[in-house]
Tab-separated table of C-alpha atoms in Angstrom:
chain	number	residue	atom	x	y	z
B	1	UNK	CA	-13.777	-82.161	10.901
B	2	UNK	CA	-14.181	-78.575	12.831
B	3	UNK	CA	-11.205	-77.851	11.411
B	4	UNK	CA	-12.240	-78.264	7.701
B	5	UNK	CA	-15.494	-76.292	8.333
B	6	UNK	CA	-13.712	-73.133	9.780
B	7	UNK	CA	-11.138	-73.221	7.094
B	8	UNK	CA	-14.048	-73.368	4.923
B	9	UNK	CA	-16.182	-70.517	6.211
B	10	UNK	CA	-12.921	-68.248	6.857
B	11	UNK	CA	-12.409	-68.861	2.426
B	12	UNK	CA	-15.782	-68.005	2.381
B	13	UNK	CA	-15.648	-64.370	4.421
B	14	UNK	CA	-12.548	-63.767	2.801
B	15	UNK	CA	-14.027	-64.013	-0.656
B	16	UNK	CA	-17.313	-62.685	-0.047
B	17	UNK	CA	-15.390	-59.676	1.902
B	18	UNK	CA	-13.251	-59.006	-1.444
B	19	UNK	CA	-16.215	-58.861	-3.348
B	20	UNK	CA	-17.844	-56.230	-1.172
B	21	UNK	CA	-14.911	-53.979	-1.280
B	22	UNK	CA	-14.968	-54.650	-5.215
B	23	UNK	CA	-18.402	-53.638	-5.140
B	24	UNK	CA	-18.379	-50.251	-3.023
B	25	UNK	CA	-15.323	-49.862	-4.918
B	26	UNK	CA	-16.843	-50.029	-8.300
B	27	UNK	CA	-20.243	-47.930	-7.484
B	28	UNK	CA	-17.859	-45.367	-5.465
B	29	UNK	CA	-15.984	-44.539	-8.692
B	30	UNK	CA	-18.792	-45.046	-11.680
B	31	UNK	CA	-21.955	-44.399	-10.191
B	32	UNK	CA	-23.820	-40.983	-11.366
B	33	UNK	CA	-23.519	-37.985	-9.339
B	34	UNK	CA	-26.013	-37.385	-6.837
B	35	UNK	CA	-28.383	-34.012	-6.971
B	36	UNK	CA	-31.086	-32.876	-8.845
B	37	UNK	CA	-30.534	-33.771	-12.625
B	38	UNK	CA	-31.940	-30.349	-13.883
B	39	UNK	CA	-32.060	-26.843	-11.914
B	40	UNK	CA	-33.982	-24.403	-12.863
B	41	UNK	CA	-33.816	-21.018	-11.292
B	42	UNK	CA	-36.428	-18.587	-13.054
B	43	UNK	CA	-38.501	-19.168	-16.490
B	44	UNK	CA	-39.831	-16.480	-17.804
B	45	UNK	CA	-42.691	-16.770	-20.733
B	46	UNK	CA	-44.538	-13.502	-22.051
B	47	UNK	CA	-47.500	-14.209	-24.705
B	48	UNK	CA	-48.160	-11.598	-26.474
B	49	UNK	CA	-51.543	-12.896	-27.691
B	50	UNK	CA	-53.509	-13.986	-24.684
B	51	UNK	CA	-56.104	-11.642	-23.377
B	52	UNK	CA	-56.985	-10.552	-19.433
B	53	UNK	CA	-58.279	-13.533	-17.459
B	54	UNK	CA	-57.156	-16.391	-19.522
B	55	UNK	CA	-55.759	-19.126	-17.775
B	56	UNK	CA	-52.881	-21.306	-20.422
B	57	UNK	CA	-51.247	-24.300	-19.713
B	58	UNK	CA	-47.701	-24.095	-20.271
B	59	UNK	CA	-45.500	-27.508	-20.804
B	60	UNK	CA	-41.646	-27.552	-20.475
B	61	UNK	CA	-40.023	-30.604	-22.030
B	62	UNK	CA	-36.413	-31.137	-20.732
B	63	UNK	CA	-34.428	-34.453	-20.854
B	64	UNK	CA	-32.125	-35.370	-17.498
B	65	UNK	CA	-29.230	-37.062	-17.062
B	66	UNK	CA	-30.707	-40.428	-16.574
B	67	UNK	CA	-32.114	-40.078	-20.371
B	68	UNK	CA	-35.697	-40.445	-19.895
B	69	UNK	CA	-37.659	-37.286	-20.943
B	70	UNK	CA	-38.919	-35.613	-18.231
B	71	UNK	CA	-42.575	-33.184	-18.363
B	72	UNK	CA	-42.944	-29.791	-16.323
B	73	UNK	CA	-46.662	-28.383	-16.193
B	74	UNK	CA	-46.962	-24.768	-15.255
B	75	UNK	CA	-50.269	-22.610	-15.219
B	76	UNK	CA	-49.845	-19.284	-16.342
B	77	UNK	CA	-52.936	-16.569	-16.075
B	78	UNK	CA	-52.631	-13.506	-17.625
């Protein structure tokens, strides 16, 4: 009877071992790249028709790798 149940549990490691290999396996060579989806270094924005002291709100819209859009506020003052 001990017999069965270790011959039974070692089936059981051996399987569930594959399939953890299979798994790391599978998310080492098709998961996305790790990082920051979007860089950016410098924006620059001149308005030409704002007037001393006025405070805008300036929106970026970008969309990432992941697909979902993505919203950067700013607040620019003349």
């Amino acid at each position: 009877m001990m017999a069965r149940a270790d011959q039974i549990l070692s089936r059981l490691f051996t399987v569930t071992g594959f399939a953890a290999l299979g798994v790391a396996g599978y998310l080492y060579l098709f998961a996305p790249p790790s990082g920051p989806a979007l860089e950016i270094e410098a924006v620059e924005l001149e308005l030409n028709d704002s007037v001393p002291g006025q405070q805008r709100e300036v929106a970026f819209h970008f969309h990432n790798r992941s697909g979902k859009p993505m919203r950067l506020l700013g607040l620019s003052e003349c």
